[in-house]
Amino acid sequence: MRQRHPAGERLFVEFAGHTVDVVCLETGEVRTAQIFVAALGALNYTSVEATWTQSLPDWINSLVRAFAFLGGVPAQVVPDNLKSTVIKACFHDPAINRTYGDMAAHYETAVEPERPRKSKDKAKVEGAVLLAGRWILVHLCNQTFFSLDELNAAIRPLRDRLNSRVTRHLCARRRTLFEALDKSALKPMPAEPYVYAEWKLRRAGIDDHIDVDRHYYSVPHRLIKQKLWVRITARTVEVFHQGQRVAVHAKTSGNHKHSTIRDHMPPNHRFRSDWTAEVIRTRAARIGPHVAT
């Protein structure tokens, strides 16, 4: 069935099969950079960039930069069933990684993965990957890059040239058509940029703490043995129970130590933690000097 793509409705995204080598100047180590491709359904306006991995943080950051490149947000994002983004591939109701869903909610867009083993569902980006290989990556194969920023600096003018070419089936430049049709149909960007946050499911231990990356953060004692969602950013660790935030901590590196908020402890634990040597001496002195001694 022939598919129709209204302006600004769908953005198809995928990692290309092609990779580019990046050489470390200090060690001579060669790392492989992945190529992220995004294409609007209506006019094939294409965004291309290099990233280190296909992991969830790199995937989301690349998608956020694609939104910035477009200057707006489409109604839907159509990815493939990448393991880092789709927990369970399903024809009717796919399960999306919570971090990915959090990003989509921030930009007020919907994530609609392709059906399992149905690559034609995103034929638009499959074609964009071929064009990226033909008009961008082929020009980079004989060059040596020493950083990811240097590689992306080389990709950007080639990407702009691709979008400025006159297409055979539209007989016009993608950029011109994008400015005339797609751009006004996109949703505006949110006022605040998305802050990457990873969600993890943790169970509170009997000592009122949860383990997050080998550091232990306290939670209210009434939640002992409960499953809790943890939202982890670069600076904070937030704990949620049934959709309500119950604790927030400054993030600490994995040092096997504890970050404890006194109010999270049960009364008997607070009493014990307050019963220090100084408190004992103070109370003894109230009775008399001999008891203090």
XYZ file of C-alpha atoms in Angstrom:
293
model
C 0.000 0.000 0.000
C 1.360 3.390 -0.920
C 2.161 5.463 2.148
C 1.336 9.144 2.476
C 3.382 11.294 4.843
C 1.818 14.637 5.842
C 4.236 17.490 6.421
C 5.873 17.398 9.849
C 4.213 14.160 10.921
C 6.946 11.487 11.015
C 10.685 11.463 11.533
C 12.335 8.147 10.632
C 15.600 7.423 12.465
C 18.239 4.701 12.230
C 21.931 3.960 12.554
C 23.579 3.344 9.210
C 25.497 0.163 8.612
C 28.534 2.227 7.622
C 31.096 3.289 10.230
C 34.049 5.689 10.227
C 37.380 5.172 12.013
C 38.645 7.847 14.406
C 42.288 7.783 15.548
C 43.345 8.928 19.016
C 46.299 11.320 18.682
C 47.814 10.388 22.033
C 47.650 6.587 21.916
C 47.096 5.797 18.239
C 44.043 3.726 19.197
C 41.417 3.454 16.455
C 37.781 3.786 17.518
C 34.792 3.183 15.296
C 32.171 5.927 15.061
C 28.552 5.092 14.242
C 26.504 7.139 11.764
C 23.064 8.351 12.890
C 20.574 9.224 10.134
C 17.158 10.901 10.501
C 14.786 11.707 7.626
C 11.418 13.462 7.543
C 8.739 11.382 5.860
C 7.195 14.035 3.659
C 10.242 15.434 1.848
C 13.212 13.277 2.935
C 14.948 16.242 4.561
C 17.910 14.483 6.158
C 20.059 14.903 9.268
C 23.341 12.980 9.564
C 25.879 12.911 12.385
C 28.535 10.659 13.895
C 28.365 9.292 17.422
C 30.494 6.828 19.355
C 28.002 4.058 20.060
C 24.438 2.878 19.517
C 23.790 2.924 23.262
C 20.784 4.728 24.727
C 22.603 7.958 25.781
C 24.188 8.415 22.330
C 20.922 7.516 20.594
C 18.864 10.046 22.567
C 21.463 12.817 22.315
C 21.652 12.300 18.539
C 17.854 12.491 18.289
C 17.776 15.680 20.380
C 20.369 17.244 18.066
C 18.268 16.151 15.067
C 15.306 18.068 16.524
C 17.559 21.102 16.935
C 18.727 20.744 13.325
C 15.104 20.696 12.127
C 14.166 23.581 14.396
C 11.056 21.752 15.592
C 9.560 18.450 16.711
C 7.582 15.999 14.521
C 4.387 14.358 15.756
C 5.955 10.887 15.636
C 9.411 9.341 15.747
C 9.767 5.996 13.971
C 12.879 4.028 15.072
C 13.781 0.417 14.476
C 13.628 -2.109 17.322
C 17.037 -1.210 18.743
C 17.575 -3.066 22.028
C 18.610 0.090 23.837
C 15.275 1.805 23.050
C 12.627 -0.912 22.652
C 12.342 -3.308 25.590
C 9.795 -5.574 23.922
C 9.017 -5.511 20.212
C 5.309 -6.069 19.591
C 2.963 -5.485 16.654
C 0.205 -3.921 18.788
C 1.849 -2.473 21.908
C 5.657 -2.280 21.953
C 7.333 -1.581 25.305
C 9.556 1.519 25.103
C 12.539 2.115 27.364
C 11.412 4.503 30.111
C 14.255 6.942 29.480
C 13.291 7.079 25.798
C 9.654 7.617 26.767
C 10.694 10.385 29.171
C 12.488 12.183 26.349
C 9.459 11.777 24.038
C 7.148 13.195 26.719
C 9.449 16.191 27.164
C 9.186 16.988 23.439
C 5.485 15.980 23.258
C 6.066 13.498 20.483
C 5.112 9.830 20.099
C 7.476 6.892 19.559
C 6.143 4.372 17.045
C 8.750 1.660 16.327
C 8.627 -0.299 13.111
C 6.990 -3.711 13.243
C 9.427 -6.527 14.006
C 11.280 -7.622 10.862
C 9.372 -5.093 8.718
C 12.101 -2.747 7.510
C 9.787 -1.360 4.812
C 7.906 0.445 7.578
C 10.751 2.967 7.540
C 11.752 2.811 3.903
C 12.239 6.583 4.011
C 15.241 6.383 6.312
C 16.541 3.282 4.520
C 16.726 5.434 1.401
C 18.309 8.260 3.372
C 20.989 5.843 4.623
C 21.815 4.934 1.020
C 22.049 8.609 0.087
C 24.226 9.339 3.117
C 26.603 6.597 2.044
C 26.642 7.803 -1.556
C 26.919 11.567 -1.014
C 28.589 11.891 2.393
C 30.507 8.850 3.621
C 32.145 8.104 0.278
C 33.864 11.514 0.501
C 35.249 10.670 3.933
C 36.731 7.249 3.231
C 40.188 8.579 2.289
C 40.436 11.040 5.170
C 41.839 10.498 8.662
C 39.985 11.947 11.641
C 41.406 12.460 15.118
C 38.241 13.334 17.061
C 34.491 12.961 16.834
C 34.073 16.730 16.589
C 36.443 16.798 13.616
C 34.438 14.052 11.895
C 31.127 15.847 12.446
C 32.652 19.101 11.194
C 33.457 17.281 7.930
C 29.959 15.740 7.736
C 27.975 18.973 8.146
C 28.820 20.685 4.809
C 28.273 17.398 2.947
C 24.895 16.988 4.681
C 23.927 20.527 3.698
C 24.973 19.832 0.121
C 22.821 16.681 0.089
C 19.774 18.646 1.264
C 20.480 21.339 -1.332
C 20.518 18.915 -4.284
C 17.567 18.901 -6.667
C 15.752 15.562 -6.298
C 14.498 13.735 -9.363
C 11.028 12.844 -8.060
C 10.299 16.271 -6.534
C 12.243 18.400 -9.042
C 13.200 20.769 -6.241
C 15.711 21.096 -3.430
C 14.859 19.372 -0.159
C 15.873 22.445 1.818
C 13.562 24.715 -0.186
C 10.613 22.361 0.219
C 11.379 21.898 3.913
C 11.309 25.653 4.505
C 8.042 25.963 2.566
C 6.128 22.920 3.904
C 7.635 20.892 6.737
C 9.095 23.577 8.979
C 5.794 25.325 9.745
C 4.121 21.963 10.448
C 6.630 20.940 13.143
C 5.827 21.491 16.808
C 7.888 24.220 18.512
C 10.876 23.207 20.595
C 10.278 23.198 24.381
C 11.483 26.162 26.391
C 13.977 24.043 28.344
C 16.321 21.547 26.652
C 15.987 17.889 27.567
C 18.313 16.743 30.355
C 19.337 13.131 29.853
C 18.185 10.957 32.721
C 18.459 7.207 33.049
C 15.665 5.265 34.763
C 16.386 2.145 36.800
C 14.154 -0.132 38.863
C 15.541 -0.857 42.319
C 14.304 -2.575 45.481
C 14.831 -0.865 48.847
C 16.915 -2.926 51.283
C 16.128 -3.577 54.936
C 18.549 -0.773 55.862
C 16.392 1.907 54.089
C 18.847 2.264 51.188
C 18.912 1.446 47.474
C 21.991 0.567 45.446
C 22.680 2.832 42.466
C 25.976 2.236 40.694
C 27.732 0.963 43.839
C 26.608 3.837 46.063
C 23.754 3.605 48.554
C 21.017 6.251 48.859
C 18.409 6.373 51.625
C 14.651 6.203 51.073
C 11.780 6.581 53.592
C 11.771 3.563 55.922
C 8.132 2.752 55.093
C 9.300 1.689 51.616
C 11.549 -1.168 52.795
C 11.497 -4.052 50.272
C 9.401 -1.984 47.818
C 10.280 -1.680 44.124
C 11.164 1.922 43.322
C 11.941 3.797 40.117
C 15.166 5.797 40.218
C 15.814 8.734 37.878
C 19.553 9.368 37.481
C 20.970 12.534 35.938
C 24.534 13.823 35.875
C 24.001 15.578 39.227
C 21.002 14.085 41.016
C 19.383 10.793 42.003
C 15.593 10.970 42.381
C 13.507 8.110 43.794
C 9.848 7.605 42.850
C 7.134 5.392 44.325
C 3.826 5.062 42.486
C 4.583 8.177 40.466
C 5.448 10.359 43.491
C 8.970 11.544 44.259
C 9.926 10.305 47.715
C 13.637 11.137 47.871
C 16.291 13.189 46.091
C 20.065 13.049 46.589
C 23.127 14.642 45.053
C 24.743 12.026 42.834
C 27.925 10.471 44.196
C 30.441 8.238 42.463
C 30.374 4.508 43.143
C 32.444 4.307 46.320
C 30.347 1.758 48.267
C 29.421 4.448 50.816
C 26.033 5.674 52.036
C 24.132 8.929 51.556
C 21.546 9.047 54.343
C 18.848 11.620 55.091
C 17.950 11.528 58.803
C 14.186 11.889 58.222
C 14.219 8.681 56.179
C 15.210 6.619 59.231
C 12.644 5.007 61.599
C 12.415 6.566 65.113
C 14.528 3.883 66.808
C 17.290 4.316 64.219
C 17.232 8.096 64.645
C 17.506 7.644 68.419
C 20.464 5.308 68.010
C 22.235 7.582 65.502
C 21.774 10.558 67.859
C 23.204 8.666 70.870
C 26.790 9.828 70.406
C 29.583 10.035 72.965
C 29.088 13.792 73.245
C 25.353 13.381 73.934
C 26.100 10.779 76.623
C 28.610 13.083 78.360
C 26.162 16.023 78.218
C 23.337 14.017 79.772
C 25.662 12.586 82.424
C 26.812 16.065 83.395
C 23.198 17.050 84.101
C 23.084 14.373 86.814
C 26.413 15.257 88.367
C 30.161 15.571 87.931
C 30.885 12.038 89.191
C 28.492 10.502 86.630
C 30.142 12.626 83.940
C 33.545 11.285 85.038
